[in-house]
Coordinates of C-alpha atoms in Angstrom, one line a residue:
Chain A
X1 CA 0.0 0.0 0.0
X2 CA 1.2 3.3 -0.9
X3 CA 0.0 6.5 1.5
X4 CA 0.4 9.9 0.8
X5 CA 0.2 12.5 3.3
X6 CA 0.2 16.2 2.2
X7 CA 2.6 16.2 -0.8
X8 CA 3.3 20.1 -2.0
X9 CA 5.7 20.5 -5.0
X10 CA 7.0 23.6 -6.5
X11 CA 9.2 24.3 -9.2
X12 CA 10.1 28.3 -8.8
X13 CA 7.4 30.4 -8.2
X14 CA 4.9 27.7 -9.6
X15 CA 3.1 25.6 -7.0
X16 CA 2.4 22.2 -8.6
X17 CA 1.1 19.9 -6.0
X18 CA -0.5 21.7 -3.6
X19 CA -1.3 19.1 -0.7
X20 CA -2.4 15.8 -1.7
X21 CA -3.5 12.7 0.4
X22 CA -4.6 9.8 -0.8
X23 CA -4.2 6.5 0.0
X24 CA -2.8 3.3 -2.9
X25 CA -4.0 0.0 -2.4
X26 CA -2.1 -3.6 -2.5
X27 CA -3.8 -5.9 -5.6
X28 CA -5.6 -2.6 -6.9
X29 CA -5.6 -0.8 -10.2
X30 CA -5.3 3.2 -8.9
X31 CA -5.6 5.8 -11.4
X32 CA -4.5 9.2 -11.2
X33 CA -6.5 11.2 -13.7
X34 CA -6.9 14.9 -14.8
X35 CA -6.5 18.0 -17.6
X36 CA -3.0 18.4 -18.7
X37 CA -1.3 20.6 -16.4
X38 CA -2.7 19.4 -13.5
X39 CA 0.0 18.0 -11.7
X40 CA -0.6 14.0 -13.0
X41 CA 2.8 13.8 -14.2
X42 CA 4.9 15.6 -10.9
X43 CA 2.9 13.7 -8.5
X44 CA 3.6 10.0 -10.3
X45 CA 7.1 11.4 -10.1
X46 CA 7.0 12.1 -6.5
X47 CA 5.5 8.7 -6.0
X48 CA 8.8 7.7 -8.0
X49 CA 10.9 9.2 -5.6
X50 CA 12.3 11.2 -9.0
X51 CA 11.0 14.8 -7.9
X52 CA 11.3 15.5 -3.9
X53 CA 8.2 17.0 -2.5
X54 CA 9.0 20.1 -0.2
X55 CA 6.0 19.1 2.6
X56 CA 4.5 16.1 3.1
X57 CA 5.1 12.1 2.9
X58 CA 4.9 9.0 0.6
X59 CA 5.3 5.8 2.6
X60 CA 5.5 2.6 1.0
X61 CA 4.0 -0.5 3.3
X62 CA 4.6 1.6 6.4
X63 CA 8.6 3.2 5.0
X64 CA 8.3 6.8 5.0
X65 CA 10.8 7.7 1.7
X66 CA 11.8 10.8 3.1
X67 CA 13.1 9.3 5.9
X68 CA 15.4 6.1 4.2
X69 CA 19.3 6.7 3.5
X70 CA 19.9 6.9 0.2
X71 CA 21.3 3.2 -0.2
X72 CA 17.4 2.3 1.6
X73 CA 16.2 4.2 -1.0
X74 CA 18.1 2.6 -4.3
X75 CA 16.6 -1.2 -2.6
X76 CA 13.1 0.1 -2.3
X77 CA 13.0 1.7 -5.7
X78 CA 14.5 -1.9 -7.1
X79 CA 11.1 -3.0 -5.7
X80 CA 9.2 -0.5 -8.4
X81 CA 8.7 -1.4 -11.8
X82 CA 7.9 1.9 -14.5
X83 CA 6.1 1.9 -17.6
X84 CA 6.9 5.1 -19.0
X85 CA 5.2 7.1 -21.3
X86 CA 7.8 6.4 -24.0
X87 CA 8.6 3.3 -22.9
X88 CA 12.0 4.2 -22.3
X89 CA 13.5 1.0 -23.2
X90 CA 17.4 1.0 -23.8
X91 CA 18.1 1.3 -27.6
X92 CA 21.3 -0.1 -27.7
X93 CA 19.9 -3.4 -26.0
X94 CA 17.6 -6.1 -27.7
X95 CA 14.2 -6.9 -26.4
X96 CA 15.4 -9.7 -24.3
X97 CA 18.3 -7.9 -22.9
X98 CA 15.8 -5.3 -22.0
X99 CA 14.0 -7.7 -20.4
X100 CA 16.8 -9.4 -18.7
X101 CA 18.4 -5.6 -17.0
X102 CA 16.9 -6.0 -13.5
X103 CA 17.6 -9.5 -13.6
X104 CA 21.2 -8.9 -14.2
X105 CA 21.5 -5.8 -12.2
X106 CA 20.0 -6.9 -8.9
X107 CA 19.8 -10.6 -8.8
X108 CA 22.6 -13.4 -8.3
X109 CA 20.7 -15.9 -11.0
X110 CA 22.6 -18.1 -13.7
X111 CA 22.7 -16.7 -17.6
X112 CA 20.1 -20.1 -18.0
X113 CA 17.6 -19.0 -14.5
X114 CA 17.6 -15.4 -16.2
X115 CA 17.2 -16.9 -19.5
X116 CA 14.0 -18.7 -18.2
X117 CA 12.7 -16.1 -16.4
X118 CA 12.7 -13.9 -19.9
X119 CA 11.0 -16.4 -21.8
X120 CA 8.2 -16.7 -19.2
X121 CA 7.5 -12.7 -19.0
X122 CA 7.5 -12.1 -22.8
X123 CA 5.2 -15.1 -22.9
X124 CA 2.7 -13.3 -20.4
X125 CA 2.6 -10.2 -22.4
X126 CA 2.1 -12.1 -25.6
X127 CA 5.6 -11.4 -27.7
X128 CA 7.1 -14.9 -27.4
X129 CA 9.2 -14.5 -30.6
X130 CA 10.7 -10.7 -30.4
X131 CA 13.4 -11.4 -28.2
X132 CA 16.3 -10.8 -30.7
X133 CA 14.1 -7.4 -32.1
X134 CA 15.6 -4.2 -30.9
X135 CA 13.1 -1.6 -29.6
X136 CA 13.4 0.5 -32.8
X137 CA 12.0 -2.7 -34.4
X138 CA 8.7 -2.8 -32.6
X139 CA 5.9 -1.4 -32.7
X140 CA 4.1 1.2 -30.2
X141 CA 2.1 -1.5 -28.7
X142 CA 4.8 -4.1 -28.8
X143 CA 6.9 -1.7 -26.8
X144 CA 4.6 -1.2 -24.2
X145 CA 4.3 -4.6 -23.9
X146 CA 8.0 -5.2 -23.4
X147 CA 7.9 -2.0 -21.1
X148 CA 5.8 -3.8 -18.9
X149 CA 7.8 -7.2 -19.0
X150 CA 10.6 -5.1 -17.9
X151 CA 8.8 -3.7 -15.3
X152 CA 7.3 -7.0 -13.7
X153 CA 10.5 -9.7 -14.2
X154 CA 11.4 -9.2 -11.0
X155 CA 8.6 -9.1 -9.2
X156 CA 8.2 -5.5 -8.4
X157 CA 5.9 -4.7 -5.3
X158 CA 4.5 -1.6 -6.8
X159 CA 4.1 -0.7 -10.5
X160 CA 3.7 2.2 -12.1
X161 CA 2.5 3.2 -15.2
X162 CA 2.9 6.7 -17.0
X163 CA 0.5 7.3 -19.7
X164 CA 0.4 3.5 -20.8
X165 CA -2.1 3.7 -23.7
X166 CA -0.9 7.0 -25.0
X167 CA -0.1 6.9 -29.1
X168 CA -2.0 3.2 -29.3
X169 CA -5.0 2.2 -31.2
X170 CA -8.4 1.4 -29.5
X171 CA -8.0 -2.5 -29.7
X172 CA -4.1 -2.6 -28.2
X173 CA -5.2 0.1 -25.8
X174 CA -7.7 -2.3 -24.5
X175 CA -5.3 -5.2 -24.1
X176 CA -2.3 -3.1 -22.8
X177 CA -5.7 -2.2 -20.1
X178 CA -6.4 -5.6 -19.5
X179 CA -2.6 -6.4 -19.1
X180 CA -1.9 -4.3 -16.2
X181 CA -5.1 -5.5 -14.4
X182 CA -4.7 -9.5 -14.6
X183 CA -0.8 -8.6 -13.7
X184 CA -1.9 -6.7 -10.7
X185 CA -4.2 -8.7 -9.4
X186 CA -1.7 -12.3 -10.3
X187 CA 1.3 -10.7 -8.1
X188 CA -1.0 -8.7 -6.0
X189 CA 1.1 -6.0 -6.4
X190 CA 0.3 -2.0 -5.8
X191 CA -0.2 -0.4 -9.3
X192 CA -0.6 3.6 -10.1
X193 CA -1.6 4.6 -13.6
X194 CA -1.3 8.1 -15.1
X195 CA -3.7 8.0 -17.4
X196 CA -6.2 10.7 -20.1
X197 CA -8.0 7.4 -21.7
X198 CA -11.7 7.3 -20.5
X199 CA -11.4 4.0 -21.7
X200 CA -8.9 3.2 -19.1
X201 CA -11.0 4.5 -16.3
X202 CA -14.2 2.6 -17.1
X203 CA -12.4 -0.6 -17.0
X204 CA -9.9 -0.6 -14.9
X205 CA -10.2 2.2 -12.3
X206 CA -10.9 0.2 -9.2
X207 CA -9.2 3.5 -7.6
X208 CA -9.6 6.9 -8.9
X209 CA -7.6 10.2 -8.0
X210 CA -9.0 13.1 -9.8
X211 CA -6.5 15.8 -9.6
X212 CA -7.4 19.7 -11.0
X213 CA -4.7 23.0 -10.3
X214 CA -2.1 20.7 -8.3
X215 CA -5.1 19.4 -5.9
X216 CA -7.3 16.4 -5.3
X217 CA -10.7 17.3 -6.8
X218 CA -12.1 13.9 -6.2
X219 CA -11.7 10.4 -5.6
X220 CA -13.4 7.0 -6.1
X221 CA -13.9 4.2 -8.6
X222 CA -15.1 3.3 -11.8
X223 CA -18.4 2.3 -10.4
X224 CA -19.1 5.5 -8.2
X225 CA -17.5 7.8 -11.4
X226 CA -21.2 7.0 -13.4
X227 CA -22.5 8.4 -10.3
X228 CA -21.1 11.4 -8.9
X229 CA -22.5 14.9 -8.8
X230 CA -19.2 16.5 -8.7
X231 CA -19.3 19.2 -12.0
X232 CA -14.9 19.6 -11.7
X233 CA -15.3 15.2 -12.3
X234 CA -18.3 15.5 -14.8
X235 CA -16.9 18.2 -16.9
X236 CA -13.6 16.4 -17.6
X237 CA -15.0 12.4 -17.9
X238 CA -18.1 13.3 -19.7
X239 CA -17.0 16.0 -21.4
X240 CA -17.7 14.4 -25.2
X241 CA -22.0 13.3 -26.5
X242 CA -20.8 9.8 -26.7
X243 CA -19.6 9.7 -23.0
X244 CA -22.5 12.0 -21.9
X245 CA -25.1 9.1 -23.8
X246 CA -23.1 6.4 -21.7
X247 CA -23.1 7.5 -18.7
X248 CA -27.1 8.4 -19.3
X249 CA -27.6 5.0 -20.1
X250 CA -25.5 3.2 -17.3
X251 CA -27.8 5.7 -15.1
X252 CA -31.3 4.6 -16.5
X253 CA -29.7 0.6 -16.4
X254 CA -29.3 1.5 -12.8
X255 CA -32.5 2.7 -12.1
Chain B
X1 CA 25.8 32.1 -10.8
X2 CA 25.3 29.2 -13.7
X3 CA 28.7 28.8 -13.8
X4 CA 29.6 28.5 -10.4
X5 CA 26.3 26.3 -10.2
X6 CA 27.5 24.0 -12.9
X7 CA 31.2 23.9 -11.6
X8 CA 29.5 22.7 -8.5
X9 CA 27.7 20.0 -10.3
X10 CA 30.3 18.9 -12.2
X11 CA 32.2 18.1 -9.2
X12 CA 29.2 16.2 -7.3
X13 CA 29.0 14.4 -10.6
X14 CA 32.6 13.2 -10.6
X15 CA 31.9 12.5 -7.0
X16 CA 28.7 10.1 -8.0
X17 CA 30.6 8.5 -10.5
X18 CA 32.9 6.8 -7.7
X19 CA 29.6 5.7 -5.6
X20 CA 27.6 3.1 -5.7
X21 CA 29.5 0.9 -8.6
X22 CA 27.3 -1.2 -10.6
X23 CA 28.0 -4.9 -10.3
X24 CA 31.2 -6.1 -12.3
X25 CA 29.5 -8.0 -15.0
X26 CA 27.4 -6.1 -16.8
X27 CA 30.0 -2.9 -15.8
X28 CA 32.7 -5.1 -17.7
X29 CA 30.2 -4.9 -20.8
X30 CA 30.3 -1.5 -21.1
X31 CA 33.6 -0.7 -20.4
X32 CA 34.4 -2.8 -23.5
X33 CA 31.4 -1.5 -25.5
X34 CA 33.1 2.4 -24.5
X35 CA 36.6 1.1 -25.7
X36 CA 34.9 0.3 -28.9
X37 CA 33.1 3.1 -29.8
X38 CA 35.4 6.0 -28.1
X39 CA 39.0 4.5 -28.6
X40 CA 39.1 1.7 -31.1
X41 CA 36.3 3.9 -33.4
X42 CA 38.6 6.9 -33.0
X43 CA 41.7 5.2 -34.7
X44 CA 41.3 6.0 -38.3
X45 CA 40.7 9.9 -38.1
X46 CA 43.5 10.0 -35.4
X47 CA 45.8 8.2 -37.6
X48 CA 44.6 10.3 -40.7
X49 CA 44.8 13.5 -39.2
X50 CA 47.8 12.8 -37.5
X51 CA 50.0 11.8 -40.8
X52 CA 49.2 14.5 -43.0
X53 CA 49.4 17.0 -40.0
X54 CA 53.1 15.8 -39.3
X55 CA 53.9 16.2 -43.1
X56 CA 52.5 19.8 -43.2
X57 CA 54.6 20.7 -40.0
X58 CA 57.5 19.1 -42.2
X59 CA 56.7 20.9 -45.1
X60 CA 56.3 24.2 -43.4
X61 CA 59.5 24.2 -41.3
X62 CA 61.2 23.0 -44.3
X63 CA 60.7 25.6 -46.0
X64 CA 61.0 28.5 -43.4
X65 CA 64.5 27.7 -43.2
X66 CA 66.1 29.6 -45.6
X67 CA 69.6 30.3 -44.2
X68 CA 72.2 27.9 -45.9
X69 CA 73.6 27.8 -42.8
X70 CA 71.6 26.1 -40.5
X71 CA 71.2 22.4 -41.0
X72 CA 68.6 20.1 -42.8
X73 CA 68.1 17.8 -39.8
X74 CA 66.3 20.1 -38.1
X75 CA 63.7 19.7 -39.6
X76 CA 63.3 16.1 -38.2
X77 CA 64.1 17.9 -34.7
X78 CA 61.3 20.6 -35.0
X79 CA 58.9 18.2 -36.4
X80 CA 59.3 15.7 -33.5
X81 CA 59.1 18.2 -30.7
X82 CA 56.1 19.6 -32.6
X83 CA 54.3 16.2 -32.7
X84 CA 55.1 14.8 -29.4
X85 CA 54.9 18.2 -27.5
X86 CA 51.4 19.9 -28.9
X87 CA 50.3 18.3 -31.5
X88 CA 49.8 14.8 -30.3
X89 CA 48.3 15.4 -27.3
X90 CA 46.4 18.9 -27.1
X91 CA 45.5 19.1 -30.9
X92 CA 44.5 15.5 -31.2
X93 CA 42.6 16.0 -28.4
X94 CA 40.6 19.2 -29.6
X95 CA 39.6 16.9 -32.2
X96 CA 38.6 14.2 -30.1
X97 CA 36.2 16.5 -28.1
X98 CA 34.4 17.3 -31.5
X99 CA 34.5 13.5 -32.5
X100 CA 34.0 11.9 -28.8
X101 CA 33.0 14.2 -27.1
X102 CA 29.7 15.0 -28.9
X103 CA 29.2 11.2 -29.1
X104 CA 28.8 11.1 -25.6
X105 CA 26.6 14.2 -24.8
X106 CA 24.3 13.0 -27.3
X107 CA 24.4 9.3 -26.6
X108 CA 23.7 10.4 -22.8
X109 CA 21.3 13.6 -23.9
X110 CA 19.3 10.9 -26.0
X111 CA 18.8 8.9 -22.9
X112 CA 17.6 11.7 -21.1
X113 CA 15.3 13.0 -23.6
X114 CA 14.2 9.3 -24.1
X115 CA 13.7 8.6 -20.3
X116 CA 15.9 5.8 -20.4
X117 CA 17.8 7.8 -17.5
X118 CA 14.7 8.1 -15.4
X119 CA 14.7 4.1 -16.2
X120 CA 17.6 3.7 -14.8
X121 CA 17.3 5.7 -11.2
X122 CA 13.6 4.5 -11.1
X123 CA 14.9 1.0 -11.1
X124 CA 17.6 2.3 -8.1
X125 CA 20.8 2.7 -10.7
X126 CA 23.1 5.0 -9.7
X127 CA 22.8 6.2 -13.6
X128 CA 26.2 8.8 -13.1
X129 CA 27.8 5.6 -12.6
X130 CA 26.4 3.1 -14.9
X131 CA 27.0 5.8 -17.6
X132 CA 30.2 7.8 -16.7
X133 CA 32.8 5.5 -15.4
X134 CA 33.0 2.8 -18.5
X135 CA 33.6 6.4 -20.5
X136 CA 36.1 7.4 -18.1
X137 CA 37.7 4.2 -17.8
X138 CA 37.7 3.7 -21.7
X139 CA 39.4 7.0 -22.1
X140 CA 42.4 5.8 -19.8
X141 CA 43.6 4.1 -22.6
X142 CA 43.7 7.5 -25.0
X143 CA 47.3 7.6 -24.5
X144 CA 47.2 4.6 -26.2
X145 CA 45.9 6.9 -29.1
X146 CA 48.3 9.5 -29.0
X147 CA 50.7 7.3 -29.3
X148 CA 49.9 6.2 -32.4
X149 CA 49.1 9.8 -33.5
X150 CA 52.7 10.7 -32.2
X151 CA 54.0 7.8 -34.4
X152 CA 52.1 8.3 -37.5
X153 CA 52.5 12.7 -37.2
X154 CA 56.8 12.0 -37.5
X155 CA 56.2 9.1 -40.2
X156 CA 53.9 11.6 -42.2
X157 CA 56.5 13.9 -41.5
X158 CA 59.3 11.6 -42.9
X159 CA 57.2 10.7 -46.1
X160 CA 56.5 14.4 -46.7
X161 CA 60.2 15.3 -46.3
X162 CA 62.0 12.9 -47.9
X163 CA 59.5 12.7 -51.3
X164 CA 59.5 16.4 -51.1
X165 CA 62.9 16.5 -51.3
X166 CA 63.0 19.1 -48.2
X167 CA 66.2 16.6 -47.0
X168 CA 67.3 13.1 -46.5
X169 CA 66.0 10.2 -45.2
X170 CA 69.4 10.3 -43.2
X171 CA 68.8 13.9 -41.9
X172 CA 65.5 13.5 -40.9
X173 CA 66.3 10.3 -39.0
X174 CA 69.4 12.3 -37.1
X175 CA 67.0 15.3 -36.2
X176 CA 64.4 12.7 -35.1
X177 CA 67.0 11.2 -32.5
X178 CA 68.7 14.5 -31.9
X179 CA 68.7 16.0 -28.2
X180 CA 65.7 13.8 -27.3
X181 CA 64.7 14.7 -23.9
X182 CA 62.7 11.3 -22.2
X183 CA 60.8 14.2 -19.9
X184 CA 59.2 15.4 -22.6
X185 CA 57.5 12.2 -23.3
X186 CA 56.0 11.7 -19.3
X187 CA 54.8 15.3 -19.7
X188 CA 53.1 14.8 -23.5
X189 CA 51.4 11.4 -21.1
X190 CA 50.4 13.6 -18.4
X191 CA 48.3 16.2 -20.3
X192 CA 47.2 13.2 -22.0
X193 CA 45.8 11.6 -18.8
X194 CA 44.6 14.7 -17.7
X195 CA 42.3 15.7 -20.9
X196 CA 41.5 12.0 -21.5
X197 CA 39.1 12.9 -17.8
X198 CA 38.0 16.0 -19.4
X199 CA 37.2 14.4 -22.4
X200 CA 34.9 12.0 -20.7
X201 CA 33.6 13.8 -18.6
X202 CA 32.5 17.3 -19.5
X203 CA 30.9 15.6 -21.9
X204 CA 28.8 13.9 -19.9
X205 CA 27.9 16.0 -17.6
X206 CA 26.4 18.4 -20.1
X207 CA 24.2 15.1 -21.7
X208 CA 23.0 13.6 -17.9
X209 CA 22.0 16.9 -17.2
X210 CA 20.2 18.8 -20.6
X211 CA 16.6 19.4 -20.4
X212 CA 14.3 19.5 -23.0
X213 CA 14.1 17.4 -26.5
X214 CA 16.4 16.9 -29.6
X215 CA 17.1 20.2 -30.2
X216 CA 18.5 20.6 -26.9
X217 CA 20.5 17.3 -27.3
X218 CA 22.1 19.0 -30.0
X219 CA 22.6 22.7 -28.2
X220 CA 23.8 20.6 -25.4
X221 CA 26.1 18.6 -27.9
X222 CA 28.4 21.8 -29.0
X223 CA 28.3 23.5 -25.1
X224 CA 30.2 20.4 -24.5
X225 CA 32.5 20.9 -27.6
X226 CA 33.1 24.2 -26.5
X227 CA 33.9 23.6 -22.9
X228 CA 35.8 20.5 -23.4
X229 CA 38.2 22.5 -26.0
X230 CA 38.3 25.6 -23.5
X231 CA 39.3 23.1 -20.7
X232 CA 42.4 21.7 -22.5
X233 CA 43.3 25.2 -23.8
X234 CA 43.4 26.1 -20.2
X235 CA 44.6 23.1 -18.8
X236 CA 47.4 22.6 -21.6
X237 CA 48.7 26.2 -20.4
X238 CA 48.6 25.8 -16.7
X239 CA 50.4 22.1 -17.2
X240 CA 53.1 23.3 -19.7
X241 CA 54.1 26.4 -17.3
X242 CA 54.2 23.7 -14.1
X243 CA 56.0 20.8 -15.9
X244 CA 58.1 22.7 -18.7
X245 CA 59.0 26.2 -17.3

């Protein structure tokens, strides 16, 4: 579980975060939505431990980061797993070896125990033949896909994903979704998504954070979203006809 | 205040390098991967540069001396202090901070722009590390380099004097050998040690910490060019008045 208690963040003159709490929970898909420029991006960073927030705390199962040396810092952070926006996976490596860098950076396994466990993550994200591709070889959704391999080979207690659908079609969008969720819930792990896709939230938001000008607006789930009489929430997620006409309908299915 | 902020920086940054090493194995990879592409990759322009520079330095001396008087070996003598004492080392290495050094900004800039950097200290890397040391460790064996260019800049010069017609094979063998101070070889090594760091790291400080996307990478990319050739300017002065004078 991942708690956060009061988080501000400026950079210069420009408040970001502005004091956010909110609590993370283990086996759970949470979602951290909102308008660009909201402060989506600097608080997943602050969750990352990448930007330091100037008040407030993020602890992680009880470990209050602000308060670990760095070296406690470096062995909870090998416990994260990213999926960046851009993926961010090494060029110079191949698929595999992508795969394989936490392995062979924090583990004592054989080349063969590595190897194995390679074979078995690319198989759960459905590229079981691209391990001798390199990243500027794949396509946007296959490179999420190894993005999020990377992120789970060694069994990270707490993923996080920026953006994961961004640049993808519908259909991929929908299993890169459905990815995250069966992984969460398989390894019971703590999983934070920045995400803009209304999709996304529908399906998967078990946990919602709405953030608006650097503050929590709202929170809740993907049930309680259809329901909500807050305008900041309805503006944003039902902002298009089609979404307005869904939401409509769920109501009257309700009723 | 920027400089002194990124003079500050820089040093915190060669501090980081030493902390934290990566484990062995995969630091042993790129190490070798670094010699590759910054020492073996730098060979041919070195060793092409280097042999037609030594036969213009021949050519030039050659031809400056006019006076009957003095005689044609020296222009083996000037052409060999020329090539072991400056041009070797400080203007190979101005080169080298065009060729390698904007390898490295970008290669490291790229990353950052990329978020492969983030990658890295999400997943607990010290990243300074990972990508710093193997540079700084492959550029320990640029003397290696300037040896070669050394070599090559008095064989160039031989070749250009001798099928010139500037002197003899003879003579330009004598002024090779003539006077030769062993000093002046630890001190050519020296400023080679010393802008072998500077060549991998200023580099890499200004790609691990540029901001913004490729057009920065590229800004970034000559700042580093720049500062790495103002660095061995500076640094080959303040060396030769210490070691020489």
């Amino acid at each position: 579980m991942v708690e956060v208690k009061e988080i501000h963040k400026s950079f210069g003159d420009i408040k970001v975060l502005k004091g956010i709490s909110t609590t993370f929970e283990k086996g759970k898909t949470n979602l951290i939505i909102g308008q660009s420029g909201s402060g989506k991006t600097v608080f997943l960073k602050c969750l990352l431990g990448l930007f330091t927030p100037e008040q407030g705390t993020i602890s992680y199962d009880g470990k209050v980061y602000s308060e670990l040396s760095a070296d406690d810092k470096r062995e909870l952070r090998a416990e994260m797993g990213m999926v960046f926006q851009g993926s961010a996976l090494f060029d110079s490596m191949t698929i595999a070896e992508n795969v394989m860098f936490p392995l062979r950076m924090f583990t004592k396994q054989s080349k063969s125990e590595m190897e194995d466990r390679v074979d078995f993550v690319l198989k759960r994200v459905n590229l079981a033949d691209a391990h001798k591709k390199k990243p500027s070889e794949a396509s946007g959704g296959m490179q999420k896909r190894v993005a999020i391999a990377r992120a789970i080979v060694n069994n990270p207690k707490y993923l996080f994903c920026d953006e994961p659908n961004s640049g993808l079609d519908p259909k991929t969008a929908i299993v890169i979704d459905n990815l995250i969720q069966e992984i969460t819930q398989e390894y019971n792990i703590t999983t934070m998504i920045n995400s803009h896709d209304m999709n996304s939230v529908m399906e998967i938001g078990q946990k919602i954070v709405f953030l608006k000008d650097g503050l929590k607006a709202w929170e809740g789930s993907n049930e309680t979203i259809f329901k909500t009489d807050n305008e900041t929430v309805t503006d944003f997620v039902y902002s298009s006809e089609l979404m307005k006409k869904v939401r409509q309908m769920y109501l009257e299915e309700k009723q | 205040m920027s400089y002194l902020h990124n003079i500050g920086a820089y040093f915190l940054m060669i501090k980081e390098m030493f902390r934290k090493p990566t484990k062995w194995s995969v630091m042993r990879g790129l190490i070798f991967k670094d010699i590759d592409d910054l020492v073996i990759g730098s060979l041919g322009i070195v060793a092409f540069i280097s042999f037609f520079v030594g036969g213009v330095v021949t050519i030039q001396t050659a031809l400056n001396i006019s006076n009957p008087l003095i005689p044609k070996y020296l222009v083996g003598f000037a052409t060999r202090q020329s090539v072991i004492l400056e041009f070797a080392p400080t203007f190979i290495s101005i080169i080298m901070a065009g060729k390698v050094g904007s390898f490295i900004t970008s290669s490291i800039g790229t990353m950052r722009v990329t978020e492969q950097i983030d990658a890295l200290e999400v997943m607990g890397i010290n990243a300074i590390n990972y990508l710093v040391f193997p540079k700084f460790i492959a550029m320990m064996l640029y003397p290696f380099v300037i040896s070669i260019a050394m070599f090559l800049g008095i064989i160039g010069g031989m070749a250009a004097c001798v099928y010139g017609g500037f002197s003899t094979l003879d003579d330009y063998i004598t002024g090779v050998q003539m006077d030769f101070i062993p000093f002046h070889m630890t001190y050519a090594f020296i400023k080679t040690f010393v802008f072998a760091f500077l060549l991998a790291t200023i580099p890499s400080f200004y790609g691990y910490y540029m901001k913004g996307g490729a057009l920065e990478v590229g800004k970034a990319s000559t700042t580093a060019f720049v500062w790495t050739s103002v660095m061995i300017i500076l640094l080959n002065y303040v060396l030769t008045q210490m070691l020489l004078s």
